Coordinates of C-alpha atoms in Angstrom, one line a residue:
M243 CA 9.7 -67.7 56.4
N244 CA 8.1 -68.8 52.8
G245 CA 5.2 -67.0 53.7
L246 CA 6.7 -63.8 54.2
I247 CA 9.0 -64.2 50.7
V248 CA 5.8 -64.5 48.9
G249 CA 4.2 -61.5 50.9
S250 CA 7.2 -59.7 50.2
I251 CA 6.9 -60.3 46.7
C252 CA 4.1 -59.4 46.1
L253 CA 4.3 -56.6 48.2
L254 CA 6.9 -55.9 46.0
I255 CA 5.0 -56.1 42.6
G256 CA 2.3 -54.1 44.1
C257 CA 4.3 -51.5 44.6
E258 CA 5.1 -51.2 40.9
E259 CA 2.0 -51.0 39.9
A260 CA 1.6 -48.7 41.8
T261 CA 4.0 -46.9 40.9
K262 CA 3.1 -47.3 37.4
T263 CA -0.4 -46.4 37.7
A264 CA 1.0 -42.6 39.7
D265 CA 3.7 -42.8 36.6
K266 CA 0.5 -42.2 34.5
V267 CA -1.1 -40.4 36.0
V268 CA 1.9 -37.5 36.5
A269 CA 2.2 -37.6 32.7
D270 CA -1.8 -37.4 31.7
V271 CA -1.7 -34.6 34.4
E272 CA 0.8 -32.7 32.9
E273 CA 0.0 -34.0 29.0
K274 CA -3.6 -32.0 30.1
V275 CA -1.5 -28.8 31.2
Q276 CA 0.0 -28.6 28.2
A277 CA -2.6 -28.9 26.0
E278 CA -4.2 -25.9 28.1
M279 CA -1.1 -23.6 28.2
T280 CA -0.9 -24.2 24.0
K281 CA -4.2 -24.3 23.2
D282 CA -4.4 -20.5 21.8
N283 CA -1.3 -21.5 19.8
E284 CA -1.6 -20.6 15.9
I285 CA 0.5 -23.3 14.7
L286 CA -2.0 -25.8 17.6
L287 CA -5.0 -24.0 15.4
S288 CA -4.2 -24.0 11.7
V289 CA -3.3 -27.7 12.6
K290 CA -7.1 -28.8 14.1
N291 CA -8.8 -25.8 11.9
G292 CA -7.0 -27.7 8.5
T293 CA -8.1 -30.3 6.3
L294 CA -6.5 -32.8 4.7
T295 CA -5.9 -33.0 0.5
N296 CA -7.9 -36.8 0.9
Y297 CA -11.0 -35.1 2.4
P298 CA -11.1 -31.4 1.9
D299 CA -14.7 -31.4 3.6
I300 CA -14.4 -31.6 7.4
K301 CA -11.9 -30.0 9.6
I302 CA -9.6 -32.1 11.5
D303 CA -10.7 -31.2 15.1
D304 CA -14.5 -31.8 13.9
A305 CA -13.5 -35.2 12.7
F306 CA -11.5 -35.7 15.6
T307 CA -13.5 -35.1 18.1
N308 CA -16.4 -37.2 16.8
F309 CA -14.2 -40.3 16.2
F310 CA -12.3 -40.2 19.7
S311 CA -13.3 -40.0 23.2
S312 CA -11.2 -37.4 26.2
P313 CA -9.4 -35.7 23.0
T314 CA -6.5 -33.2 24.0
W315 CA -4.2 -31.2 21.4
K316 CA -0.6 -29.6 22.3
Y317 CA 2.2 -27.6 20.9
F318 CA 5.5 -28.7 21.4
Q319 CA 9.0 -28.1 19.6
A320 CA 11.4 -30.1 18.4
E321 CA 15.0 -30.7 19.2
T322 CA 15.3 -30.1 15.3
G323 CA 13.7 -27.0 15.4
E324 CA 10.3 -28.7 13.7
H325 CA 6.8 -27.3 15.0
V326 CA 5.1 -30.4 16.0
V327 CA 1.0 -30.2 17.1
E328 CA 0.3 -33.8 19.3
F329 CA -3.3 -35.0 18.9
T330 CA -4.2 -38.1 22.1
G331 CA -7.3 -39.4 22.4
Y332 CA -8.5 -42.9 23.0
C333 CA -10.1 -45.0 20.6
T334 CA -11.2 -49.3 20.0
Y335 CA -8.2 -51.3 18.0
V336 CA -8.8 -55.2 18.1
E337 CA -11.6 -54.7 20.5
K338 CA -9.9 -53.0 23.2
E339 CA -9.3 -49.1 23.9
V340 CA -5.9 -48.2 23.0
K341 CA -4.7 -44.1 23.5
A342 CA -3.9 -43.0 20.1
K343 CA -1.6 -40.4 20.0
L344 CA -0.7 -38.8 16.4
Q345 CA 2.0 -36.3 15.5
F346 CA 1.1 -33.1 13.1
L347 CA 5.1 -31.4 11.9
V348 CA 4.6 -28.0 10.7
E349 CA 8.4 -26.2 9.2
E350 CA 8.7 -23.2 10.0
G351 CA 6.9 -20.7 7.7
E352 CA 5.1 -23.2 5.6
E353 CA 1.6 -22.9 6.0
N354 CA 1.3 -26.8 4.9
F355 CA 1.8 -29.8 7.2
E356 CA 2.1 -33.4 7.0
I357 CA 1.6 -36.1 9.2
G358 CA 4.1 -37.7 11.9
A359 CA 4.7 -40.4 14.6
L360 CA 1.3 -42.7 15.8
E361 CA 1.3 -44.5 18.3
F362 CA -1.1 -46.9 19.4
N363 CA -0.3 -47.1 23.9
E364 CA 3.0 -46.1 23.4
V365 CA 3.7 -48.7 20.9
P366 CA 5.0 -46.9 17.3
Q367 CA 2.6 -48.3 13.9
N368 CA 3.6 -48.0 10.8
E369 CA 2.7 -46.1 7.6
L370 CA -0.2 -49.0 6.7
N371 CA -1.8 -48.4 10.0
K372 CA -1.8 -45.1 9.8
L373 CA -3.2 -45.0 6.7
A374 CA -6.3 -47.8 8.0
L375 CA -7.0 -45.1 11.3
L376 CA -7.1 -41.7 9.1
A377 CA -9.8 -43.6 6.6
A378 CA -11.8 -44.3 10.7
I379 CA -12.1 -41.6 11.2
Y380 CA -13.0 -39.9 8.0
E381 CA -15.1 -42.4 7.1
D382 CA -16.6 -42.6 11.0
E383 CA -15.9 -46.7 12.1
T384 CA -14.0 -48.2 14.6
L385 CA -11.2 -49.8 13.3
D386 CA -12.6 -53.0 14.1
E387 CA -15.2 -52.3 11.8
V388 CA -12.9 -51.7 9.0
N389 CA -10.6 -54.1 9.2
T390 CA -14.0 -56.3 9.5
A391 CA -14.7 -55.2 6.5
E392 CA -11.7 -55.2 4.9
E393 CA -12.1 -59.4 5.6
K394 CA -15.3 -59.9 4.8
E395 CA -14.7 -58.4 1.2
I396 CA -11.4 -60.8 0.6
T397 CA -13.9 -63.2 2.7
E398 CA -16.6 -63.1 -0.5
S399 CA -14.3 -62.9 -3.5
T400 CA -13.7 -66.1 -5.4
P401 CA -9.8 -66.0 -6.8
T402 CA -10.1 -67.5 -10.6
E403 CA -6.8 -68.8 -12.5
S404 CA -5.8 -65.0 -13.1
N405 CA -7.1 -63.6 -10.3
K406 CA -6.1 -64.5 -7.5
N407 CA -5.3 -63.9 -3.4
L408 CA -4.2 -64.9 -0.3
Q409 CA -7.5 -67.6 0.1
S410 CA -5.6 -68.7 -2.8
F411 CA -2.4 -69.6 -1.1
E412 CA -1.9 -72.7 0.7
K413 CA -1.4 -71.1 4.8
W414 CA 0.5 -73.1 7.5
S415 CA -0.1 -72.5 11.4
Y416 CA 2.6 -72.1 14.3
G417 CA 2.8 -76.0 15.1
E418 CA 1.5 -77.6 12.4
P419 CA 3.6 -80.0 10.6
D420 CA 5.3 -79.3 7.2
K421 CA 2.5 -78.3 4.6
I422 CA 4.8 -79.3 0.8
I423 CA 3.2 -76.5 -1.8
P424 CA 4.2 -78.3 -5.6
V425 CA 5.4 -75.1 -7.6
S426 CA 6.4 -75.5 -11.0
L427 CA 10.2 -74.3 -12.0
D428 CA 11.1 -74.5 -15.4
G429 CA 8.9 -77.0 -16.7
E430 CA 9.7 -79.4 -13.4
Q431 CA 6.9 -80.1 -10.8
E432 CA 9.4 -78.8 -7.0
S433 CA 8.2 -77.9 -4.0
I434 CA 7.7 -75.1 -1.4
I435 CA 8.7 -76.6 1.9
L436 CA 7.3 -74.3 4.8
G437 CA 7.6 -75.6 8.9
L438 CA 9.4 -75.7 11.7
D439 CA 13.0 -74.7 11.4
S440 CA 16.3 -76.1 14.0
P441 CA 16.4 -75.1 16.7
N442 CA 14.3 -72.1 15.9
G443 CA 12.2 -70.2 13.6
I444 CA 10.1 -71.3 10.9
K445 CA 10.8 -73.0 7.3
T446 CA 10.4 -71.6 4.3
Q447 CA 12.3 -73.6 1.7
V448 CA 12.4 -74.8 -2.2
Q449 CA 13.0 -78.3 -2.6
I450 CA 14.6 -79.2 -6.2
N451 CA 13.2 -82.3 -6.2
S452 CA 15.4 -84.0 -9.3
I453 CA 18.5 -83.3 -6.8
N454 CA 16.9 -83.6 -3.3
T455 CA 18.1 -80.0 -2.3
A456 CA 16.7 -77.3 -0.3
Y457 CA 17.4 -73.8 -0.3
H458 CA 16.3 -71.5 2.0
L459 CA 13.8 -68.8 1.3
P460 CA 15.1 -65.3 3.3
L461 CA 12.1 -63.1 4.7
E462 CA 14.0 -60.0 5.0
T463 CA 11.8 -57.0 6.6
E464 CA 12.9 -53.3 5.5
S465 CA 11.1 -51.4 8.1
E466 CA 11.6 -52.3 11.9
F467 CA 8.2 -53.7 11.4
T468 CA 8.2 -57.8 11.6
P469 CA 5.9 -60.2 12.2
F470 CA 9.5 -62.2 13.8
D471 CA 10.4 -62.0 17.0
E472 CA 14.2 -61.7 18.2
L473 CA 14.7 -65.8 18.1
G474 CA 12.3 -65.5 14.5
E475 CA 9.4 -66.9 15.6
L476 CA 6.7 -66.3 14.6
L477 CA 4.6 -63.7 16.4
P478 CA 1.2 -64.4 18.2
G479 CA -1.2 -64.5 15.9
F480 CA 0.3 -64.5 12.4
D481 CA 0.1 -67.5 9.8
V482 CA 2.6 -68.2 6.9
Y483 CA 1.5 -67.9 3.6
A484 CA 2.5 -69.7 0.2
L485 CA 1.5 -69.5 -3.3
G486 CA 3.8 -70.3 -6.9
Y487 CA 2.5 -68.2 -9.9
D488 CA 3.9 -67.8 -12.9
F489 CA 3.7 -63.4 -13.5
D490 CA 5.7 -63.4 -16.8
S491 CA 3.4 -66.7 -18.4
D492 CA 7.1 -67.9 -19.5
D493 CA 6.0 -71.7 -17.7
T494 CA 8.3 -70.7 -14.5
D495 CA 6.7 -69.9 -11.4
E496 CA 7.4 -66.8 -9.7
V497 CA 7.8 -67.9 -5.2
I498 CA 5.4 -65.7 -4.0
I499 CA 5.7 -66.4 0.9
A500 CA 4.2 -63.8 2.7
V501 CA 3.0 -64.3 6.5
S502 CA -0.2 -62.4 7.9
D503 CA -2.3 -61.7 10.5
G504 CA -5.3 -61.3 8.5
L505 CA -6.8 -58.1 9.5
I506 CA -4.4 -55.4 9.4
E507 CA -0.4 -57.0 8.8
T508 CA 0.8 -58.6 6.1
Y509 CA 4.7 -59.0 4.7
F510 CA 5.5 -60.4 1.7
W511 CA 8.2 -61.7 -0.4
V512 CA 8.9 -62.2 -4.1
F513 CA 11.3 -64.9 -5.0
S514 CA 12.3 -65.8 -9.1
Y515 CA 14.1 -69.1 -9.7
D516 CA 17.2 -69.0 -12.0
F517 CA 18.2 -72.3 -13.5
M518 CA 21.3 -71.2 -14.2
A519 CA 23.0 -70.2 -10.7
L520 CA 22.0 -73.8 -10.3
E521 CA 24.0 -75.3 -12.2
Y522 CA 26.3 -73.5 -10.6
G523 CA 25.7 -75.7 -7.5
D524 CA 24.1 -71.7 -5.5
N525 CA 20.5 -71.0 -4.4
P526 CA 17.7 -70.5 -7.8
L527 CA 15.5 -68.8 -5.6
M528 CA 16.3 -64.8 -5.8
P529 CA 14.9 -62.1 -3.7
I530 CA 13.3 -60.1 -6.2
F531 CA 10.5 -58.0 -4.3
Y532 CA 9.6 -57.2 -0.8
G533 CA 6.3 -54.9 0.0
E534 CA 4.0 -54.8 3.3
G535 CA 0.1 -54.4 3.2
Q536 CA -2.2 -54.5 5.6
S537 CA -4.8 -58.1 4.5
D538 CA -4.3 -59.3 1.8
I539 CA -2.5 -59.1 -1.6
I540 CA -4.0 -60.1 -4.7
L541 CA -3.1 -61.4 -8.1
E542 CA -3.9 -60.8 -11.7
G543 CA -1.5 -61.3 -15.2
N544 CA 1.6 -59.7 -14.2
T545 CA -0.4 -57.8 -11.8
L546 CA 0.5 -57.4 -8.1
T547 CA -1.9 -55.7 -6.1
V548 CA -1.6 -54.0 -2.8
P549 CA -5.2 -53.3 -1.2
Y550 CA -5.2 -50.5 2.2
G551 CA -7.8 -48.8 4.0
S552 CA -11.5 -49.5 3.2
Q553 CA -11.8 -46.5 1.0
G554 CA -10.1 -48.3 -2.2
L555 CA -6.7 -47.5 -1.8
F556 CA -4.1 -49.3 -3.4
E557 CA -0.6 -49.5 -4.7
E558 CA -0.1 -51.6 -8.0
Y559 CA 2.9 -53.6 -9.3
I560 CA 3.7 -54.7 -12.8
Y561 CA 6.2 -57.0 -13.1
S562 CA 8.6 -56.8 -15.8
N563 CA 12.6 -58.2 -16.7
Y564 CA 12.3 -59.5 -13.3
E565 CA 11.3 -56.6 -11.0
F566 CA 8.2 -55.1 -10.2
I567 CA 7.2 -51.8 -11.5
M568 CA 4.8 -49.5 -9.3
Q569 CA 2.5 -48.0 -11.1

């Protein structure tokens, strides 16, 4: 009887896998049919023969055909009325072959277009991954090579007292004991605490030693992407970083928490210390900035820089009056 049950389960799993494979084959065939039917569409051709602002000398079709295997293009009109040109091709991402799907959006009567959604194996990607992909396409490199080059540049950089990056931060990895990191707040030596929380999730706190009280640092993301699962646990491959850094030279550190996979996704939060809130019994750590990057963030003086891609592109923020202003 048990043998029949096991056999039935295996047969069921086999059927499910076969169904998924069949569905994939059908979807691929439908995609190729639609691509063939719309290959001469004027809007589709305008995108293929067009160029991107940062790469005006290379046609999109030439760049994409050179980078991807099995490239296909198709045109359709979305329910919103937008004209959509959708590219599909295969490339290497984190040492695995993935099916990339990138959309170009064209408004009625307009010659210009904008880049829309990107998916890898039907999983939506964020803006930074989109920028990394474009950099890889036009530099004729794989995404892994772009990420490795960025990682090498970070490893070889030597942080100084006024120039720090993630290499300068204290790192805590999932499952390790709590990590205690010193931070200077209003002239007093306090502690940042990283570790496992109870019953689940991770602990990010600042402890005010004089009153033996720890205050929670909330790590909330502002996009659909997050390094945490539904229970607040770290997703595989991510580590937590922390540093006290005095952006405005007032002898009180700002507290920076970052969660990064060290390659293509970095999320970071900056908190400012308000001693008056502590006097009233409130949490004295106020969140003042949230950002997303790829493999690193760089601190120098009152400037926070977020590099992305492999062409020296970056976003720069200046800290002034308890806020970061994008330059």
